[in-house]
Amino acid sequence: MTAPDDMLAAARAVRANAHAPYSSFAVGACLRTASGRIFAGCNVENSAYPQGWCAEVSAIGSMVAAGESRIVEVLVLAGGDELCTPCGGCRQALSEFAGPETPVHVCGPEGLRKTVALGELMPYAFGPENLEGT
Ligand code: THU
């Protein structure tokens, strides 16, 4: 699988705006919704370290603010030698709006490194359906 050019470009551009002076680890994320629109976000840290948030969360906030809620594709872009897969909290947040089959493109500055399904990252996810019929 290849990473979609529009999502890659959006993640690269937004990553340049990451506010990560404490970790020096800039991340860009991009989501595609069922309507075809894309929403990008970067990580935003602050001096009270635990209060910062991830790029995926920024992108989800933009998506929800725009009135969208169905994610069909995810892309995360960061540096370093390792795969920057979404952290545990972001896997839960993505699972709120995406299905287990949703592709997650894990990218480095050079481009796509690996594509995995959200369900591989978050098996047996707790989701909105757990609250149905209770
Ligand atoms: N970070 C993200 O934005 N997304 C991820 O998937 C992993 C980690 C951010 C959080 C923090 O600002 C920095 O990377 C180092 O953990």
PDB file of C-alpha atoms and ligand atoms in Angstrom:
ATOM      1  CA  MET A   1       0.000   0.000   0.000  1.00  0.00           C
ATOM      2  CA  THR A   2       1.143   3.545  -0.636  1.00  0.00           C
ATOM      3  CA  ALA A   3       0.466   6.584   1.521  1.00  0.00           C
ATOM      4  CA  PRO A   4      -1.940   9.011  -0.156  1.00  0.00           C
ATOM      5  CA  ASP A   5      -0.051  12.080  -1.353  1.00  0.00           C
ATOM      6  CA  ASP A   6      -2.623  14.554  -0.030  1.00  0.00           C
ATOM      7  CA  MET A   7      -2.501  13.107   3.480  1.00  0.00           C
ATOM      8  CA  LEU A   8       1.294  12.878   3.453  1.00  0.00           C
ATOM      9  CA  ALA A   9       1.634  16.497   2.344  1.00  0.00           C
ATOM     10  CA  ALA A  10      -0.855  17.695   4.956  1.00  0.00           C
ATOM     11  CA  ALA A  11       0.918  15.789   7.730  1.00  0.00           C
ATOM     12  CA  ARG A  12       4.301  17.134   6.660  1.00  0.00           C
ATOM     13  CA  ALA A  13       3.003  20.692   6.594  1.00  0.00           C
ATOM     14  CA  VAL A  14       1.249  20.533   9.956  1.00  0.00           C
ATOM     15  CA  ARG A  15       4.192  18.752  11.604  1.00  0.00           C
ATOM     16  CA  ALA A  16       6.271  21.824  10.871  1.00  0.00           C
ATOM     17  CA  ASN A  17       3.959  23.692  13.269  1.00  0.00           C
ATOM     18  CA  ALA A  18       4.201  21.144  16.092  1.00  0.00           C
ATOM     19  CA  HIS A  19       4.792  22.728  19.489  1.00  0.00           C
ATOM     20  CA  ALA A  20       7.188  20.187  20.959  1.00  0.00           C
ATOM     21  CA  PRO A  21       9.949  22.128  22.757  1.00  0.00           C
ATOM     22  CA  TYR A  22      10.040  19.628  25.646  1.00  0.00           C
ATOM     23  CA  SER A  23      10.303  16.330  23.794  1.00  0.00           C
ATOM     24  CA  SER A  24      11.724  17.725  20.532  1.00  0.00           C
ATOM     25  CA  PHE A  25       9.572  15.031  18.905  1.00  0.00           C
ATOM     26  CA  ALA A  26       7.366  16.678  16.298  1.00  0.00           C
ATOM     27  CA  VAL A  27       4.419  14.668  14.994  1.00  0.00           C
ATOM     28  CA  GLY A  28       1.922  15.335  12.222  1.00  0.00           C
ATOM     29  CA  ALA A  29      -1.301  13.378  11.786  1.00  0.00           C
ATOM     30  CA  CYS A  30      -3.920  13.389   9.080  1.00  0.00           C
ATOM     31  CA  LEU A  31      -7.364  11.788   8.967  1.00  0.00           C
ATOM     32  CA  ARG A  32      -9.591  11.176   5.964  1.00  0.00           C
ATOM     33  CA  THR A  33     -13.311  11.073   6.644  1.00  0.00           C
ATOM     34  CA  ALA A  34     -16.069   9.260   4.792  1.00  0.00           C
ATOM     35  CA  SER A  35     -16.897  12.483   2.926  1.00  0.00           C
ATOM     36  CA  GLY A  36     -13.353  12.555   1.498  1.00  0.00           C
ATOM     37  CA  ARG A  37     -12.198  15.582   3.472  1.00  0.00           C
ATOM     38  CA  ILE A  38      -8.881  15.491   5.296  1.00  0.00           C
ATOM     39  CA  PHE A  39      -8.065  16.957   8.709  1.00  0.00           C
ATOM     40  CA  ALA A  40      -4.531  17.436   9.985  1.00  0.00           C
ATOM     41  CA  GLY A  41      -3.105  18.107  13.425  1.00  0.00           C
ATOM     42  CA  CYS A  42       0.195  18.340  15.285  1.00  0.00           C
ATOM     43  CA  ASN A  43       1.242  17.621  18.855  1.00  0.00           C
ATOM     44  CA  VAL A  44       0.953  20.513  21.297  1.00  0.00           C
ATOM     45  CA  GLU A  45       3.068  20.365  24.447  1.00  0.00           C
ATOM     46  CA  ASN A  46       3.283  22.809  27.327  1.00  0.00           C
ATOM     47  CA  SER A  47       5.471  23.438  30.348  1.00  0.00           C
ATOM     48  CA  ALA A  48       3.209  21.323  32.579  1.00  0.00           C
ATOM     49  CA  TYR A  49       4.447  18.240  30.704  1.00  0.00           C
ATOM     50  CA  PRO A  50       1.548  15.795  31.228  1.00  0.00           C
ATOM     51  CA  GLN A  51      -0.923  18.332  29.885  1.00  0.00           C
ATOM     52  CA  GLY A  52       0.240  18.197  26.273  1.00  0.00           C
ATOM     53  CA  TRP A  53      -1.610  16.276  23.615  1.00  0.00           C
ATOM     54  CA  CYS A  54      -0.862  14.212  20.547  1.00  0.00           C
ATOM     55  CA  ALA A  55      -1.101  15.071  16.867  1.00  0.00           C
ATOM     56  CA  GLU A  56      -3.913  12.559  16.392  1.00  0.00           C
ATOM     57  CA  VAL A  57      -5.985  14.279  19.071  1.00  0.00           C
ATOM     58  CA  SER A  58      -5.487  17.661  17.394  1.00  0.00           C
ATOM     59  CA  ALA A  59      -6.663  16.192  14.087  1.00  0.00           C
ATOM     60  CA  ILE A  60      -9.681  14.560  15.736  1.00  0.00           C
ATOM     61  CA  GLY A  61     -10.604  17.900  17.314  1.00  0.00           C
ATOM     62  CA  SER A  62     -10.533  19.642  13.935  1.00  0.00           C
ATOM     63  CA  MET A  63     -12.608  16.878  12.388  1.00  0.00           C
ATOM     64  CA  VAL A  64     -15.278  16.986  15.086  1.00  0.00           C
ATOM     65  CA  ALA A  65     -15.363  20.788  15.064  1.00  0.00           C
ATOM     66  CA  ALA A  66     -16.101  20.593  11.328  1.00  0.00           C
ATOM     67  CA  GLY A  67     -19.075  18.331  12.003  1.00  0.00           C
ATOM     68  CA  GLU A  68     -17.500  15.086  10.791  1.00  0.00           C
ATOM     69  CA  SER A  69     -17.166  11.865  12.710  1.00  0.00           C
ATOM     70  CA  ARG A  70     -16.392   8.927  10.422  1.00  0.00           C
ATOM     71  CA  ILE A  71     -12.673   8.250   9.875  1.00  0.00           C
ATOM     72  CA  VAL A  72     -11.774   5.967   6.942  1.00  0.00           C
ATOM     73  CA  GLU A  73      -7.985   6.447   6.798  1.00  0.00           C
ATOM     74  CA  VAL A  74      -5.268   7.613   9.215  1.00  0.00           C
ATOM     75  CA  LEU A  75      -1.704   8.791   8.635  1.00  0.00           C
ATOM     76  CA  VAL A  76       0.908   9.578  11.293  1.00  0.00           C
ATOM     77  CA  LEU A  77       4.294  11.105  10.476  1.00  0.00           C
ATOM     78  CA  ALA A  78       7.245  11.488  12.846  1.00  0.00           C
ATOM     79  CA  GLY A  79      11.027  11.239  12.920  1.00  0.00           C
ATOM     80  CA  GLY A  80      13.281   8.730  14.653  1.00  0.00           C
ATOM     81  CA  ASP A  81      14.235   5.221  13.612  1.00  0.00           C
ATOM     82  CA  GLU A  82      11.209   3.476  15.107  1.00  0.00           C
ATOM     83  CA  LEU A  83       7.702   3.245  13.740  1.00  0.00           C
ATOM     84  CA  CYS A  84       5.652   6.047  15.287  1.00  0.00           C
ATOM     85  CA  THR A  85       2.393   4.203  15.751  1.00  0.00           C
ATOM     86  CA  PRO A  86      -0.381   6.019  17.650  1.00  0.00           C
ATOM     87  CA  CYS A  87       0.010   5.829  21.441  1.00  0.00           C
ATOM     88  CA  GLY A  88      -2.477   3.867  23.530  1.00  0.00           C
ATOM     89  CA  GLY A  89      -4.700   6.839  24.270  1.00  0.00           C
ATOM     90  CA  CYS A  90      -4.810   7.795  20.598  1.00  0.00           C
ATOM     91  CA  ARG A  91      -5.702   4.233  19.608  1.00  0.00           C
ATOM     92  CA  GLN A  92      -8.733   4.518  21.869  1.00  0.00           C
ATOM     93  CA  ALA A  93      -9.601   7.979  20.536  1.00  0.00           C
ATOM     94  CA  LEU A  94      -9.301   6.794  16.922  1.00  0.00           C
ATOM     95  CA  SER A  95     -11.422   3.718  17.694  1.00  0.00           C
ATOM     96  CA  GLU A  96     -14.251   6.047  18.655  1.00  0.00           C
ATOM     97  CA  PHE A  97     -14.511   7.234  15.038  1.00  0.00           C
ATOM     98  CA  ALA A  98     -12.900   4.461  12.958  1.00  0.00           C
ATOM     99  CA  GLY A  99     -13.406   0.748  12.458  1.00  0.00           C
ATOM    100  CA  PRO A 100     -10.894  -2.058  12.985  1.00  0.00           C
ATOM    101  CA  GLU A 101     -10.297  -2.268   9.225  1.00  0.00           C
ATOM    102  CA  THR A 102      -9.257   1.392   8.967  1.00  0.00           C
ATOM    103  CA  PRO A 103      -5.732   1.671   7.526  1.00  0.00           C
ATOM    104  CA  VAL A 104      -3.161   3.527   9.616  1.00  0.00           C
ATOM    105  CA  HIS A 105      -0.219   4.715   7.498  1.00  0.00           C
ATOM    106  CA  VAL A 106       2.864   5.022   9.692  1.00  0.00           C
ATOM    107  CA  CYS A 107       5.312   7.420   8.053  1.00  0.00           C
ATOM    108  CA  GLY A 108       8.716   8.938   8.546  1.00  0.00           C
ATOM    109  CA  PRO A 109       9.958  12.159   6.989  1.00  0.00           C
ATOM    110  CA  GLU A 110      10.952  10.160   3.909  1.00  0.00           C
ATOM    111  CA  GLY A 111       7.466   8.692   3.401  1.00  0.00           C
ATOM    112  CA  LEU A 112       5.511   5.531   4.177  1.00  0.00           C
ATOM    113  CA  ARG A 113       7.141   2.976   6.493  1.00  0.00           C
ATOM    114  CA  LYS A 114       4.249   0.616   7.211  1.00  0.00           C
ATOM    115  CA  THR A 115       0.482   0.388   6.906  1.00  0.00           C
ATOM    116  CA  VAL A 116      -1.422  -1.459   9.616  1.00  0.00           C
ATOM    117  CA  ALA A 117      -5.127  -1.828  10.351  1.00  0.00           C
ATOM    118  CA  LEU A 118      -6.418  -0.048  13.447  1.00  0.00           C
ATOM    119  CA  GLY A 119      -7.729  -3.404  14.687  1.00  0.00           C
ATOM    120  CA  GLU A 120      -4.176  -4.763  14.718  1.00  0.00           C
ATOM    121  CA  LEU A 121      -3.121  -1.886  16.953  1.00  0.00           C
ATOM    122  CA  MET A 122      -6.211  -2.051  19.141  1.00  0.00           C
ATOM    123  CA  PRO A 123      -7.603  -5.596  19.315  1.00  0.00           C
ATOM    124  CA  TYR A 124     -10.698  -6.171  21.440  1.00  0.00           C
ATOM    125  CA  ALA A 125     -11.232  -2.421  21.586  1.00  0.00           C
ATOM    126  CA  PHE A 126     -13.773  -0.998  23.978  1.00  0.00           C
ATOM    127  CA  GLY A 127     -16.060   1.162  21.864  1.00  0.00           C
ATOM    128  CA  PRO A 128     -19.409   2.939  21.741  1.00  0.00           C
ATOM    129  CA  GLU A 129     -21.142  -0.381  21.036  1.00  0.00           C
ATOM    130  CA  ASN A 130     -20.165  -1.564  24.513  1.00  0.00           C
ATOM    131  CA  LEU A 131     -22.501   1.038  25.948  1.00  0.00           C
ATOM    132  CA  GLU A 132     -25.470   0.018  23.796  1.00  0.00           C
ATOM    133  CA  GLY A 133     -28.303  -1.788  25.538  1.00  0.00           C
ATOM    134  CA  THR A 134     -26.981  -1.122  29.027  1.00  0.00           C
TER     135      THR A 134
HETATM  136  N1  THU B   1       3.048  11.914  20.086  1.00  0.00           N
HETATM  137  C1  THU B   1       2.094  12.138  19.139  1.00  0.00           C
HETATM  138  O1  THU B   1       1.741  13.290  18.854  1.00  0.00           O
HETATM  139  N2  THU B   1       1.534  11.072  18.531  1.00  0.00           N
HETATM  140  C2  THU B   1       1.913   9.783  18.729  1.00  0.00           C
HETATM  141  O2  THU B   1       1.358   8.896  18.106  1.00  0.00           O
HETATM  142  C3  THU B   1       3.008   9.479  19.656  1.00  0.00           C
HETATM  143  C4  THU B   1       3.499  10.596  20.490  1.00  0.00           C
HETATM  144  C5  THU B   1       3.669  13.081  20.730  1.00  0.00           C
HETATM  145  C6  THU B   1       3.303  13.321  22.169  1.00  0.00           C
HETATM  146  C7  THU B   1       4.481  14.135  22.655  1.00  0.00           C
HETATM  147  O3  THU B   1       4.238  15.499  22.335  1.00  0.00           O
HETATM  148  C8  THU B   1       5.641  13.636  21.815  1.00  0.00           C
HETATM  149  O4  THU B   1       5.072  12.954  20.712  1.00  0.00           O
HETATM  150  C9  THU B   1       6.590  12.714  22.542  1.00  0.00           C
HETATM  151  O5  THU B   1       5.899  11.679  23.140  1.00  0.00           O
END
